Coordinates of C-alpha atoms in Angstrom, one line a residue:
Chain F
X1 CA -12.7 7.3 -32.8
X2 CA -14.8 5.8 -35.4
X3 CA -18.4 7.1 -34.9
X4 CA -20.9 5.3 -36.9
X5 CA -21.5 6.8 -40.2
X6 CA -24.8 7.8 -42.0
X7 CA -24.6 4.5 -43.8
X8 CA -24.0 2.5 -41.0
X9 CA -27.0 4.2 -39.4
X10 CA -29.0 3.2 -42.6
X11 CA -27.7 -0.2 -42.1
X12 CA -28.7 -0.6 -38.6
X13 CA -32.3 0.5 -39.4
X14 CA -32.5 -2.1 -42.0
X15 CA -31.1 -4.5 -39.6
X16 CA -33.4 -4.0 -37.0
X17 CA -36.6 -3.1 -39.0
X18 CA -38.2 -6.5 -38.8
X19 CA -38.0 -6.6 -34.8
X20 CA -39.3 -2.8 -34.0
X21 CA -42.2 -0.8 -34.7
X22 CA -41.8 2.3 -36.9
X23 CA -43.4 4.4 -34.2
X24 CA -45.9 7.2 -35.0
X25 CA -45.2 11.2 -34.9
X26 CA -48.1 12.6 -33.0
X27 CA -49.1 16.3 -32.8
X28 CA -51.4 18.2 -30.6
X29 CA -53.2 21.5 -31.6
X30 CA -53.6 22.3 -27.8
X31 CA -50.1 21.8 -26.7
X32 CA -48.8 23.8 -29.8
X33 CA -51.0 26.4 -28.7
X34 CA -49.5 26.3 -25.1
X35 CA -45.8 26.0 -26.2
X36 CA -46.1 28.9 -29.1
X37 CA -44.4 26.4 -31.6
X38 CA -45.2 23.3 -33.6
X39 CA -44.2 20.2 -32.0
X40 CA -43.7 16.6 -33.6
X41 CA -43.6 14.0 -30.9
X42 CA -41.7 11.0 -32.0
X43 CA -43.6 8.4 -29.7
X44 CA -41.0 5.8 -28.9
X45 CA -43.3 4.7 -25.6
X46 CA -45.3 2.8 -28.5
X47 CA -41.8 0.9 -29.3
X48 CA -41.5 -2.7 -28.6
X49 CA -40.7 -3.1 -24.7
X50 CA -42.0 0.6 -24.5
X51 CA -38.9 2.3 -25.1
X52 CA -36.4 3.2 -27.6
X53 CA -33.9 0.9 -25.9
X54 CA -35.4 -1.9 -28.2
X55 CA -33.5 -0.3 -31.0
X56 CA -29.9 -0.3 -29.6
X57 CA -30.2 -3.6 -27.9
X58 CA -31.6 -5.2 -31.1
X59 CA -28.8 -3.6 -33.3
X60 CA -26.0 -4.7 -30.8
X61 CA -27.3 -8.6 -30.7
X62 CA -27.8 -8.5 -34.5
X63 CA -24.3 -7.4 -35.2
X64 CA -22.8 -10.1 -33.0
X65 CA -20.7 -13.0 -34.8
X66 CA -22.1 -16.6 -34.7
X67 CA -19.5 -17.4 -32.3
X68 CA -20.6 -14.7 -30.2
X69 CA -24.4 -15.5 -30.4
X70 CA -24.1 -19.1 -29.4
X71 CA -22.7 -18.0 -26.1
X72 CA -25.4 -15.4 -25.8
X73 CA -25.4 -11.5 -24.0
X74 CA -25.5 -10.3 -20.8
X75 CA -25.9 -6.7 -19.0
X76 CA -26.7 -5.3 -15.7
X77 CA -29.8 -3.1 -15.6
X78 CA -33.0 -2.5 -13.5
X79 CA -34.5 -0.7 -16.3
X80 CA -35.6 -0.4 -19.7
X81 CA -32.4 -1.9 -21.1
X82 CA -32.6 -5.1 -19.3
X83 CA -35.8 -6.0 -21.1
X84 CA -34.8 -4.7 -24.4
X85 CA -31.9 -7.1 -24.4
X86 CA -33.5 -9.9 -23.2
X87 CA -36.3 -9.4 -25.9
X88 CA -33.4 -8.8 -28.7
X89 CA -31.9 -11.9 -27.6
X90 CA -35.2 -13.9 -27.5
X91 CA -35.7 -12.7 -31.1
X92 CA -32.4 -13.9 -32.2
X93 CA -32.8 -17.0 -30.5
X94 CA -29.9 -16.8 -27.9
X95 CA -29.5 -16.8 -24.6
X96 CA -29.6 -13.4 -22.2
X97 CA -27.9 -12.9 -18.6
X98 CA -29.6 -10.1 -16.9
X99 CA -27.7 -9.0 -13.5
X100 CA -30.3 -7.1 -11.6
X101 CA -30.3 -5.7 -8.1
X102 CA -32.2 -7.6 -5.5
X103 CA -34.5 -4.6 -5.1
X104 CA -35.4 -4.0 -8.8
X105 CA -39.2 -3.6 -9.1
X106 CA -40.8 -7.0 -9.6
X107 CA -42.8 -5.7 -12.7
X108 CA -39.1 -5.2 -14.4
X109 CA -38.1 -8.9 -13.3
X110 CA -41.3 -10.1 -14.9
X111 CA -40.6 -8.4 -18.0
X112 CA -36.9 -10.2 -18.3
X113 CA -38.2 -13.5 -17.7
X114 CA -41.2 -12.9 -20.0
X115 CA -38.7 -12.5 -22.6
X116 CA -37.1 -15.8 -21.5
X117 CA -33.8 -14.0 -19.7
X118 CA -32.0 -15.3 -17.2
X119 CA -31.8 -13.0 -13.9
X120 CA -29.0 -13.1 -12.0
X121 CA -29.7 -11.1 -8.6
X122 CA -27.0 -9.0 -7.1
X123 CA -26.7 -6.7 -4.2
X124 CA -28.1 -3.1 -5.1
X125 CA -24.7 -1.3 -5.4
X126 CA -22.8 -0.5 -8.4
X127 CA -20.0 -2.7 -7.5
X128 CA -21.8 -5.6 -6.8
X129 CA -23.6 -5.0 -10.1
X130 CA -20.2 -5.0 -11.9
X131 CA -18.6 -8.0 -10.0
X132 CA -21.8 -10.0 -10.6
X133 CA -21.4 -9.4 -14.2
X134 CA -18.0 -10.2 -14.6
X135 CA -18.7 -13.4 -12.9
X136 CA -21.7 -14.1 -15.2
X137 CA -19.4 -13.1 -18.4
X138 CA -16.6 -15.4 -17.1
X139 CA -18.7 -18.3 -16.4
X140 CA -20.8 -18.2 -19.6
X141 CA -18.6 -16.6 -22.4
X142 CA -21.5 -14.2 -23.3
X143 CA -20.9 -10.6 -24.5
X144 CA -21.5 -7.8 -22.4
X145 CA -23.9 -5.4 -24.0
X146 CA -23.7 -2.0 -22.0
X147 CA -26.7 0.2 -22.1
X148 CA -25.2 3.2 -23.7
X149 CA -21.6 3.5 -23.8
X150 CA -21.3 1.3 -26.6
X151 CA -21.0 2.1 -30.5
X152 CA -23.6 -0.4 -31.6
X153 CA -26.2 0.5 -29.2
X154 CA -25.7 4.4 -30.1
X155 CA -26.0 3.3 -33.9
X156 CA -29.3 1.6 -32.9
X157 CA -30.5 4.5 -31.0
X158 CA -29.8 6.8 -34.1
X159 CA -32.5 4.9 -36.3
X160 CA -35.1 6.8 -34.1
X161 CA -34.3 10.4 -35.5
X162 CA -33.7 8.8 -38.9
X163 CA -37.4 8.0 -39.1
X164 CA -38.2 11.1 -37.7
X165 CA -36.2 13.1 -40.1
X166 CA -37.4 11.0 -43.1
X167 CA -41.1 12.0 -42.0
X168 CA -40.0 15.6 -41.2
X169 CA -36.8 16.7 -43.2
X170 CA -37.3 20.5 -42.3
X171 CA -37.3 20.6 -38.4
X172 CA -35.6 23.8 -36.7
X173 CA -34.7 21.7 -33.4
X174 CA -35.0 18.0 -32.5
X175 CA -34.9 17.7 -28.5
X176 CA -34.2 14.4 -26.6
X177 CA -33.7 13.3 -23.3
X178 CA -30.2 12.5 -21.6
X179 CA -29.3 10.1 -19.2
X180 CA -26.3 8.0 -20.1
X181 CA -26.2 9.6 -23.5
X182 CA -27.0 6.8 -26.0
X183 CA -30.2 8.4 -27.2
X184 CA -28.9 11.8 -27.4
X185 CA -25.7 10.9 -29.3
X186 CA -27.5 8.6 -31.7
X187 CA -30.1 11.6 -32.6
X188 CA -27.1 14.2 -32.8
X189 CA -25.2 12.1 -35.3
X190 CA -28.3 11.5 -37.5
X191 CA -29.5 15.2 -37.6
X192 CA -25.9 16.1 -38.3
X193 CA -25.7 14.1 -41.4
X194 CA -29.3 14.4 -42.5
X195 CA -29.6 18.2 -41.9
X196 CA -26.8 20.2 -40.2
X197 CA -29.1 23.2 -39.8
X198 CA -31.2 21.4 -37.6
X199 CA -30.2 22.0 -34.0
X200 CA -30.0 19.0 -31.4
X201 CA -30.9 20.0 -28.0
X202 CA -31.1 17.7 -24.9
X203 CA -33.6 18.0 -21.8
X204 CA -32.4 17.0 -18.4
X205 CA -33.9 16.9 -14.9
X206 CA -32.4 19.5 -12.7
X207 CA -31.9 16.5 -10.2
X208 CA -29.5 14.6 -12.1
X209 CA -27.6 17.6 -14.3
X210 CA -24.3 15.6 -14.8
X211 CA -24.6 16.3 -18.8
X212 CA -25.5 19.9 -18.2
X213 CA -22.5 20.5 -16.2
X214 CA -20.3 18.3 -18.1
X215 CA -21.3 19.9 -21.3
X216 CA -20.4 23.0 -20.0
X217 CA -17.2 22.1 -18.4
X218 CA -16.1 20.1 -21.2
X219 CA -15.3 17.1 -19.0
X220 CA -17.6 14.4 -17.4
X221 CA -18.7 15.6 -13.9
X222 CA -20.4 12.6 -12.7
X223 CA -23.7 13.3 -10.2
X224 CA -22.9 12.6 -6.7
X225 CA -26.4 12.5 -5.6
X226 CA -29.6 12.4 -7.8
X227 CA -33.3 13.5 -6.9
X228 CA -35.5 13.5 -9.7
X229 CA -38.7 11.4 -10.6
X230 CA -37.1 11.0 -14.0
X231 CA -35.8 7.6 -13.0
X232 CA -34.6 6.5 -16.7
X233 CA -32.3 9.5 -16.5
X234 CA -30.5 8.9 -13.2
X235 CA -27.2 7.4 -14.9
X236 CA -23.8 9.6 -15.5
X237 CA -23.3 10.3 -19.1
X238 CA -20.9 7.5 -20.7
X239 CA -17.6 8.7 -22.3
X240 CA -18.5 7.5 -26.0
X241 CA -21.9 9.4 -25.9
X242 CA -20.1 12.5 -24.3
X243 CA -17.6 12.7 -27.2
X244 CA -20.4 13.0 -29.9
X245 CA -22.4 15.4 -27.7
X246 CA -19.7 17.7 -27.2
X247 CA -19.2 17.9 -31.1
X248 CA -23.2 17.9 -32.4
X249 CA -25.4 18.9 -29.7
X250 CA -26.3 22.7 -29.5
X251 CA -27.4 23.1 -25.9
X252 CA -28.4 21.3 -22.7
X253 CA -31.8 22.8 -20.9
X254 CA -32.8 21.6 -17.4
X255 CA -36.2 21.1 -16.1
X256 CA -37.3 20.4 -12.6
X257 CA -39.7 17.7 -11.2
X258 CA -42.8 20.0 -11.0
X259 CA -42.2 21.1 -14.6
X260 CA -41.8 17.5 -15.6
X261 CA -45.2 16.4 -14.0
X262 CA -46.9 19.3 -15.9
X263 CA -45.4 18.4 -19.2
X264 CA -46.7 14.7 -18.4
X265 CA -50.0 16.2 -17.4
X266 CA -50.6 18.1 -20.6
X267 CA -49.4 14.9 -22.7
X268 CA -51.7 12.5 -20.7
X269 CA -54.7 15.0 -21.0
X270 CA -54.2 16.6 -24.3
X271 CA -52.8 13.6 -26.2
X272 CA -54.1 10.9 -24.5
X273 CA -50.9 9.2 -24.4
X274 CA -49.0 7.4 -21.4
X275 CA -45.5 8.6 -21.2
X276 CA -42.8 7.9 -18.3
X277 CA -41.6 10.9 -16.4
X278 CA -38.1 10.7 -18.4
X279 CA -40.1 10.9 -21.7
X280 CA -41.6 14.1 -20.7
X281 CA -38.2 15.8 -19.9
X282 CA -37.7 17.4 -23.5
X283 CA -41.2 18.7 -23.6
X284 CA -40.9 20.2 -19.9
X285 CA -37.4 21.8 -21.0
X286 CA -39.2 23.5 -23.9
X287 CA -41.8 24.7 -21.9
X288 CA -39.3 26.2 -19.3
X289 CA -37.7 28.2 -22.4
X290 CA -40.4 28.9 -24.5
X291 CA -39.2 32.2 -26.0
X292 CA -36.4 30.1 -27.4
X293 CA -38.3 27.9 -29.5
X294 CA -41.0 30.6 -30.4
X295 CA -42.8 29.8 -34.0
X296 CA -40.2 27.1 -34.7
X297 CA -40.7 23.5 -35.9
X298 CA -39.6 21.1 -33.0
X299 CA -39.2 17.4 -33.1
X300 CA -39.5 16.0 -29.7
X301 CA -38.3 12.2 -28.9
X302 CA -40.5 10.6 -26.1
X303 CA -38.1 8.1 -24.9
X304 CA -40.5 5.7 -23.3
X305 CA -44.1 4.8 -21.4
X306 CA -43.1 2.5 -18.6
X307 CA -44.6 3.9 -15.7
X308 CA -45.8 2.5 -12.5
X309 CA -49.5 3.2 -12.8
X310 CA -49.6 3.0 -9.2
X311 CA -47.4 5.7 -8.8
X312 CA -48.2 8.4 -11.1
X313 CA -47.9 12.0 -10.0
X314 CA -51.2 13.1 -10.6
Chain V
X1 CA -89.4 5.2 -38.5
X2 CA -86.8 6.4 -41.2
X3 CA -83.3 5.4 -40.0
X4 CA -80.4 6.7 -41.6
X5 CA -79.3 4.8 -44.7
X6 CA -75.9 4.0 -45.9
X7 CA -75.7 6.8 -48.1
X8 CA -77.0 9.2 -45.2
X9 CA -74.3 7.6 -43.2
X10 CA -71.8 8.2 -46.1
X11 CA -73.0 11.9 -46.6
X12 CA -72.6 12.7 -42.9
X13 CA -69.1 11.3 -43.1
X14 CA -68.2 14.0 -46.0
X15 CA -70.0 16.6 -44.1
X16 CA -68.1 16.2 -40.8
X17 CA -65.0 15.2 -42.2
X18 CA -63.0 18.5 -42.2
X19 CA -64.1 19.1 -38.6
X20 CA -63.1 15.7 -36.9
X21 CA -60.0 13.3 -36.9
X22 CA -59.7 10.0 -38.7
X23 CA -58.7 8.1 -35.6
X24 CA -56.2 5.3 -35.7
X25 CA -56.8 1.6 -35.4
X26 CA -54.1 0.4 -33.0
X27 CA -53.5 -3.5 -32.2
X28 CA -51.3 -4.9 -29.2
X29 CA -49.6 -8.3 -29.5
X30 CA -49.8 -8.7 -25.7
X31 CA -53.3 -7.9 -25.3
X32 CA -54.2 -10.3 -28.3
X33 CA -52.1 -12.8 -26.3
X34 CA -54.2 -12.4 -23.3
X35 CA -57.7 -12.1 -25.2
X36 CA -57.1 -15.1 -27.3
X37 CA -58.3 -13.4 -30.3
X38 CA -57.2 -10.7 -32.7
X39 CA -58.5 -7.1 -31.6
X40 CA -58.4 -3.9 -33.8
X41 CA -58.9 -0.7 -31.3
X42 CA -60.5 2.2 -32.9
X43 CA -59.3 5.0 -30.7
X44 CA -61.9 7.6 -30.4
X45 CA -59.9 8.8 -27.4
X46 CA -58.0 10.5 -30.0
X47 CA -61.2 12.2 -31.4
X48 CA -61.8 16.0 -31.2
X49 CA -62.8 16.8 -27.7
X50 CA -61.2 13.3 -26.7
X51 CA -64.5 11.3 -27.5
X52 CA -66.8 9.8 -30.2
X53 CA -69.2 12.6 -29.6
X54 CA -67.5 15.0 -31.7
X55 CA -68.9 13.3 -34.6
X56 CA -72.8 13.1 -33.7
X57 CA -72.9 16.8 -32.4
X58 CA -70.8 18.2 -35.6
X59 CA -73.5 16.3 -38.0
X60 CA -76.4 17.7 -36.0
X61 CA -75.2 21.0 -36.3
X62 CA -74.1 21.2 -40.0
X63 CA -77.3 19.8 -40.8
X64 CA -79.2 22.8 -39.5
X65 CA -81.2 25.3 -41.8
X66 CA -79.5 28.8 -42.0
X67 CA -82.6 30.1 -40.1
X68 CA -81.8 27.5 -37.4
X69 CA -78.3 28.0 -37.4
X70 CA -78.8 31.8 -36.7
X71 CA -80.5 31.0 -33.5
X72 CA -77.9 28.6 -32.1
X73 CA -77.9 25.2 -30.4
X74 CA -78.8 24.2 -27.0
X75 CA -78.6 21.0 -24.8
X76 CA -78.3 19.7 -21.1
X77 CA -75.3 17.8 -20.3
X78 CA -72.4 17.4 -18.0
X79 CA -70.3 15.1 -19.9
X80 CA -68.7 14.7 -23.5
X81 CA -71.5 16.0 -25.4
X82 CA -71.5 19.5 -23.6
X83 CA -68.0 20.0 -24.8
X84 CA -68.9 18.3 -28.4
X85 CA -71.7 20.5 -28.9
X86 CA -70.0 23.6 -27.9
X87 CA -67.1 22.9 -30.2
X88 CA -69.4 21.9 -33.2
X89 CA -71.4 25.3 -32.9
X90 CA -68.1 27.3 -32.5
X91 CA -66.8 25.5 -35.6
X92 CA -70.1 26.3 -37.5
X93 CA -69.8 30.0 -36.1
X94 CA -73.2 29.6 -34.3
X95 CA -73.9 30.3 -30.7
X96 CA -74.3 27.4 -28.1
X97 CA -76.5 27.2 -24.6
X98 CA -75.2 24.5 -22.5
X99 CA -77.4 23.7 -19.4
X100 CA -75.3 22.3 -16.7
X101 CA -76.0 21.0 -13.2
X102 CA -74.2 23.0 -10.6
X103 CA -72.2 20.5 -9.4
X104 CA -70.8 19.6 -12.9
X105 CA -66.8 19.2 -12.7
X106 CA -64.9 22.4 -13.1
X107 CA -63.0 20.8 -16.0
X108 CA -66.0 20.1 -18.0
X109 CA -67.3 23.7 -17.7
X110 CA -64.1 24.8 -18.7
X111 CA -63.9 22.7 -21.9
X112 CA -67.4 24.2 -22.5
X113 CA -66.2 27.8 -21.9
X114 CA -63.0 27.0 -24.1
X115 CA -65.1 26.5 -27.1
X116 CA -67.3 29.6 -26.7
X117 CA -70.2 27.9 -25.2
X118 CA -72.8 29.6 -22.9
X119 CA -73.4 27.8 -19.6
X120 CA -76.7 28.0 -18.0
X121 CA -76.4 26.3 -14.3
X122 CA -79.4 24.5 -13.2
X123 CA -80.0 22.3 -9.9
X124 CA -78.6 18.8 -10.4
X125 CA -81.9 16.9 -10.8
X126 CA -83.0 15.7 -14.1
X127 CA -86.4 17.8 -13.7
X128 CA -84.5 21.0 -13.4
X129 CA -82.1 20.1 -16.3
X130 CA -85.4 19.9 -18.5
X131 CA -87.2 22.9 -17.2
X132 CA -84.3 25.1 -17.3
X133 CA -83.3 23.8 -21.1
X134 CA -87.0 24.6 -21.8
X135 CA -86.8 28.1 -20.7
X136 CA -83.1 28.5 -22.6
X137 CA -84.9 27.4 -25.9
X138 CA -87.8 29.5 -25.1
X139 CA -85.7 32.5 -24.8
X140 CA -83.2 32.0 -27.5
X141 CA -84.8 30.0 -30.3
X142 CA -82.0 27.7 -30.1
X143 CA -82.4 24.1 -31.3
X144 CA -82.3 21.6 -29.0
X145 CA -79.5 19.0 -29.8
X146 CA -80.0 15.6 -27.3
X147 CA -77.1 13.5 -26.7
X148 CA -78.3 10.3 -28.3
X149 CA -81.9 10.0 -28.7
X150 CA -81.8 11.9 -32.2
X151 CA -81.1 10.7 -35.9
X152 CA -78.6 13.0 -37.0
X153 CA -76.7 12.4 -33.9
X154 CA -77.1 8.5 -34.3
X155 CA -75.9 9.3 -37.9
X156 CA -72.7 11.1 -36.9
X157 CA -71.7 8.5 -34.5
X158 CA -72.5 5.8 -37.5
X159 CA -69.3 7.3 -39.2
X160 CA -67.1 5.8 -36.6
X161 CA -67.9 2.2 -37.7
X162 CA -67.5 3.5 -41.3
X163 CA -63.9 4.5 -40.9
X164 CA -63.3 1.1 -39.1
X165 CA -65.0 -1.3 -41.6
X166 CA -63.1 0.6 -44.5
X167 CA -59.8 -0.3 -42.9
X168 CA -61.1 -3.6 -41.8
X169 CA -63.9 -5.1 -44.0
X170 CA -63.7 -8.5 -42.6
X171 CA -64.0 -8.2 -38.9
X172 CA -66.0 -11.1 -37.2
X173 CA -67.1 -8.9 -34.4
X174 CA -67.6 -5.3 -33.4
X175 CA -67.9 -4.4 -29.8
X176 CA -69.3 -0.6 -28.8
X177 CA -70.1 0.4 -25.3
X178 CA -73.7 1.1 -24.7
X179 CA -75.0 4.1 -22.5
X180 CA -77.6 6.2 -24.2
X181 CA -77.1 3.8 -27.3
X182 CA -76.1 6.6 -29.7
X183 CA -73.0 5.2 -30.5
X184 CA -74.0 1.4 -30.2
X185 CA -77.2 2.4 -32.6
X186 CA -74.9 4.3 -35.2
X187 CA -72.3 1.3 -35.1
X188 CA -75.1 -1.2 -35.7
X189 CA -76.4 0.4 -38.9
X190 CA -73.1 0.7 -40.5
X191 CA -72.1 -2.5 -39.8
X192 CA -75.4 -4.3 -40.9
X193 CA -75.0 -1.9 -44.3
X194 CA -71.5 -3.0 -44.9
X195 CA -71.0 -6.4 -44.0
X196 CA -74.1 -8.1 -42.2
X197 CA -72.0 -11.4 -41.5
X198 CA -70.3 -8.8 -38.7
X199 CA -71.8 -9.2 -35.3
X200 CA -72.2 -6.2 -33.2
X201 CA -72.0 -6.7 -29.5
X202 CA -72.2 -4.1 -26.9
X203 CA -70.3 -3.7 -23.5
X204 CA -72.2 -2.3 -20.6
X205 CA -71.1 -2.0 -17.0
X206 CA -73.1 -4.3 -14.4
X207 CA -73.8 -1.5 -12.5
X208 CA -75.8 0.4 -15.0
X209 CA -77.2 -2.5 -16.8
X210 CA -80.5 -1.0 -18.2
X211 CA -79.6 -2.0 -22.1
X212 CA -78.9 -5.5 -20.9
X213 CA -82.2 -6.0 -19.3
X214 CA -84.3 -4.0 -22.0
X215 CA -82.7 -6.1 -24.7
X216 CA -83.8 -9.3 -23.1
X217 CA -87.3 -7.9 -22.2
X218 CA -87.8 -6.3 -25.4
X219 CA -89.0 -3.0 -24.0
X220 CA -86.8 0.0 -22.3
X221 CA -86.4 -0.8 -18.4
X222 CA -84.7 2.3 -17.1
X223 CA -82.1 2.1 -14.3
X224 CA -83.6 2.8 -10.9
X225 CA -79.9 3.4 -9.6
X226 CA -76.7 3.2 -11.0
X227 CA -73.2 2.2 -9.5
X228 CA -70.4 2.2 -11.6
X229 CA -66.9 4.2 -12.5
X230 CA -68.0 4.0 -16.0
X231 CA -69.4 7.7 -15.6
X232 CA -70.2 8.0 -19.5
X233 CA -72.4 5.3 -19.3
X234 CA -75.0 6.1 -16.8
X235 CA -78.0 7.4 -18.9
X236 CA -80.9 5.3 -19.6
X237 CA -81.3 3.9 -23.1
X238 CA -83.1 6.0 -25.6
X239 CA -86.1 5.2 -27.6
X240 CA -84.6 5.7 -31.0
X241 CA -81.2 3.8 -30.4
X242 CA -83.3 1.1 -28.9
X243 CA -85.3 0.5 -31.9
X244 CA -82.1 0.1 -33.8
X245 CA -80.4 -2.1 -31.3
X246 CA -83.3 -4.6 -31.2
X247 CA -82.9 -5.2 -34.8
X248 CA -79.4 -5.1 -35.4
X249 CA -77.4 -5.9 -32.3
X250 CA -76.5 -9.6 -31.5
X251 CA -76.1 -9.4 -27.8
X252 CA -75.0 -7.2 -24.8
X253 CA -72.4 -8.3 -22.4
X254 CA -71.8 -7.1 -19.0
X255 CA -68.7 -6.2 -17.1
X256 CA -68.1 -5.5 -13.5
X257 CA -66.1 -2.5 -12.1
X258 CA -62.9 -4.5 -11.1
X259 CA -63.2 -6.0 -14.6
X260 CA -63.4 -2.6 -16.0
X261 CA -60.2 -1.6 -14.3
X262 CA -58.3 -4.5 -15.2
X263 CA -59.2 -3.6 -18.8
X264 CA -58.3 0.0 -18.4
X265 CA -54.9 -1.2 -17.1
X266 CA -54.2 -3.5 -20.1
X267 CA -54.6 -0.6 -22.4
X268 CA -52.5 2.0 -20.1
X269 CA -49.9 -0.5 -19.7
X270 CA -49.5 -2.6 -23.1
X271 CA -50.9 -0.1 -25.4
X272 CA -49.7 3.1 -23.6
X273 CA -52.9 5.0 -24.3
X274 CA -55.0 7.2 -21.9
X275 CA -58.8 5.9 -22.1
X276 CA -61.7 6.9 -19.6
X277 CA -63.5 3.9 -17.9
X278 CA -66.6 3.8 -20.2
X279 CA -64.0 3.1 -23.0
X280 CA -62.8 0.0 -21.4
X281 CA -66.2 -1.7 -21.0
X282 CA -65.9 -3.3 -24.4
X283 CA -62.5 -4.9 -23.6
X284 CA -63.7 -5.9 -20.2
X285 CA -66.7 -7.6 -21.4
X286 CA -64.6 -9.2 -24.0
X287 CA -62.3 -10.8 -21.3
X288 CA -65.1 -11.8 -19.4
X289 CA -66.3 -13.8 -22.1
X290 CA -63.1 -15.0 -24.0
X291 CA -64.3 -18.2 -25.2
X292 CA -67.1 -16.3 -27.1
X293 CA -64.5 -14.7 -29.2
X294 CA -61.6 -17.1 -29.3
X295 CA -59.4 -16.8 -32.5
X296 CA -62.0 -14.3 -33.8
X297 CA -61.1 -10.8 -35.6
X298 CA -62.8 -8.3 -33.2
X299 CA -63.1 -4.5 -33.6
X300 CA -63.4 -2.4 -30.3
X301 CA -64.7 1.0 -30.2
X302 CA -62.5 2.7 -27.6
X303 CA -65.2 5.7 -26.7
X304 CA -63.1 8.2 -25.2
X305 CA -60.0 9.4 -23.2
X306 CA -61.4 12.1 -20.8
X307 CA -60.4 10.8 -17.3
X308 CA -59.6 12.7 -14.2
X309 CA -56.1 12.0 -13.8
X310 CA -56.1 12.7 -10.1
X311 CA -58.9 9.8 -10.1
X312 CA -57.5 6.9 -11.9
X313 CA -58.1 3.7 -10.2
X314 CA -54.6 2.4 -10.3

């Protein structure tokens, strides 16, 4: 398997740079005191579309051939990838077709429409999402850009850690959340290339712990049910990300929903920053395993800030 | 009356710099589109103690004589000034005595205690606050540092606009919220000195509109009742700030509570930043008067981010 190399990742960063934010790295003395270590938060909640997903989608779209571009891109998603792909397509001036379940939140549909994406509704089942998408691709000739199980997307997500390590080359650990695994795999590749001594650790919600179990078993064990507020991390780990994670990730740590709420609260109260539950999982996992990080320099990727303000857990 | 000069304000900035954050200036394409102008948010919600109050309190404490310092500082406050003064005193290694009404929120008391301030409880009336403070000053010899009606505090608050205009010298307008008037007066002085062509405008809640009425009448007309969620802006305008505001402020614009909620929501959703209701008042006032700002470059001071997460209006 040809995983992205360091020069591939650097090229991806050059490619997408005009279309994404270089997000800030924030620190909080108060949170450091509570955690007993020195934390550097890479704030992808400030990223375009409010999540790191803007990186992978932009990279995948910009790498298409002119012929592919002419026919546009398609995906099925009810979350941040939908908006990210619609935006990337809009930036590239090409059409996008987004298959969304009929019960997707109105605000997510609005975001996709705002970027000029065409929404195709389907039944809220995995099967109908897939068959609807197949029909769309058949009809339009658009290229399917999956949310994480796709090398160009992983390559794009890898640019986040590139910025973080350019700023802080001597981190002891980087913690990223894991859902489908695109961000974690990209992070693991970049960190491996730039500083093999830096450990990469994942944070995962206890209520959707397929990556935790898969990592220990050495084979993907899908979630049969999921129950967590971290709605960005419900998907089962992808095959490509898993291959990278097995090689370059040190460990996967779990956090319960009450621990996630507490980590969210800390970030809102002490850093005055809005993050989504999934974005709080790495800090929650760190705080649940404080002794392991004691006195160390830790980079944490805050994956996104798209939260329904009417449903905050406070 | 000897108001702070530009070199006084610059000296204050030098004096307090080691003890405060130089807060970032953020922008949002989405909010600019909605507002029809170009807005630069000076984010004092990221300031120490979560509000601009850290500036004035630090300046006032650091300017005390060694004899005064030895006896400490005192104030009455249930809000951000209480925490800011306790922290400034702690940084200077001197005692602080904070008179707080018995019904002050537990979290505010905790903040003061966290900075080593001594809390003296009083009845929740203006009269008992004042007599209790007098007794404390009598007993300890501490210097009373008022929250806004005090030149060294105004001089400290003036350093916020100094940073803003250093970064953006050609703003057409700067909008600050007005409660007691310390921040607005300091802002007006700095802007007047650095760029007299830049207008200074205040945002005030309709439910505590004493500054609006006083500005038009040319005399301080206190609030008889107040009714607004912007709990940092309930106090009546101070005499010293008013004298400055009359000279150097262009206008005071009002915002209703629903307009304040809508502005808060925009900042949370689009900028992913936590602000308190008072901090949203300038944006709310701008959006209620869009045509006036159309196409202009506007600086907005977000005064603070200390909000009770359990009581967000969303």
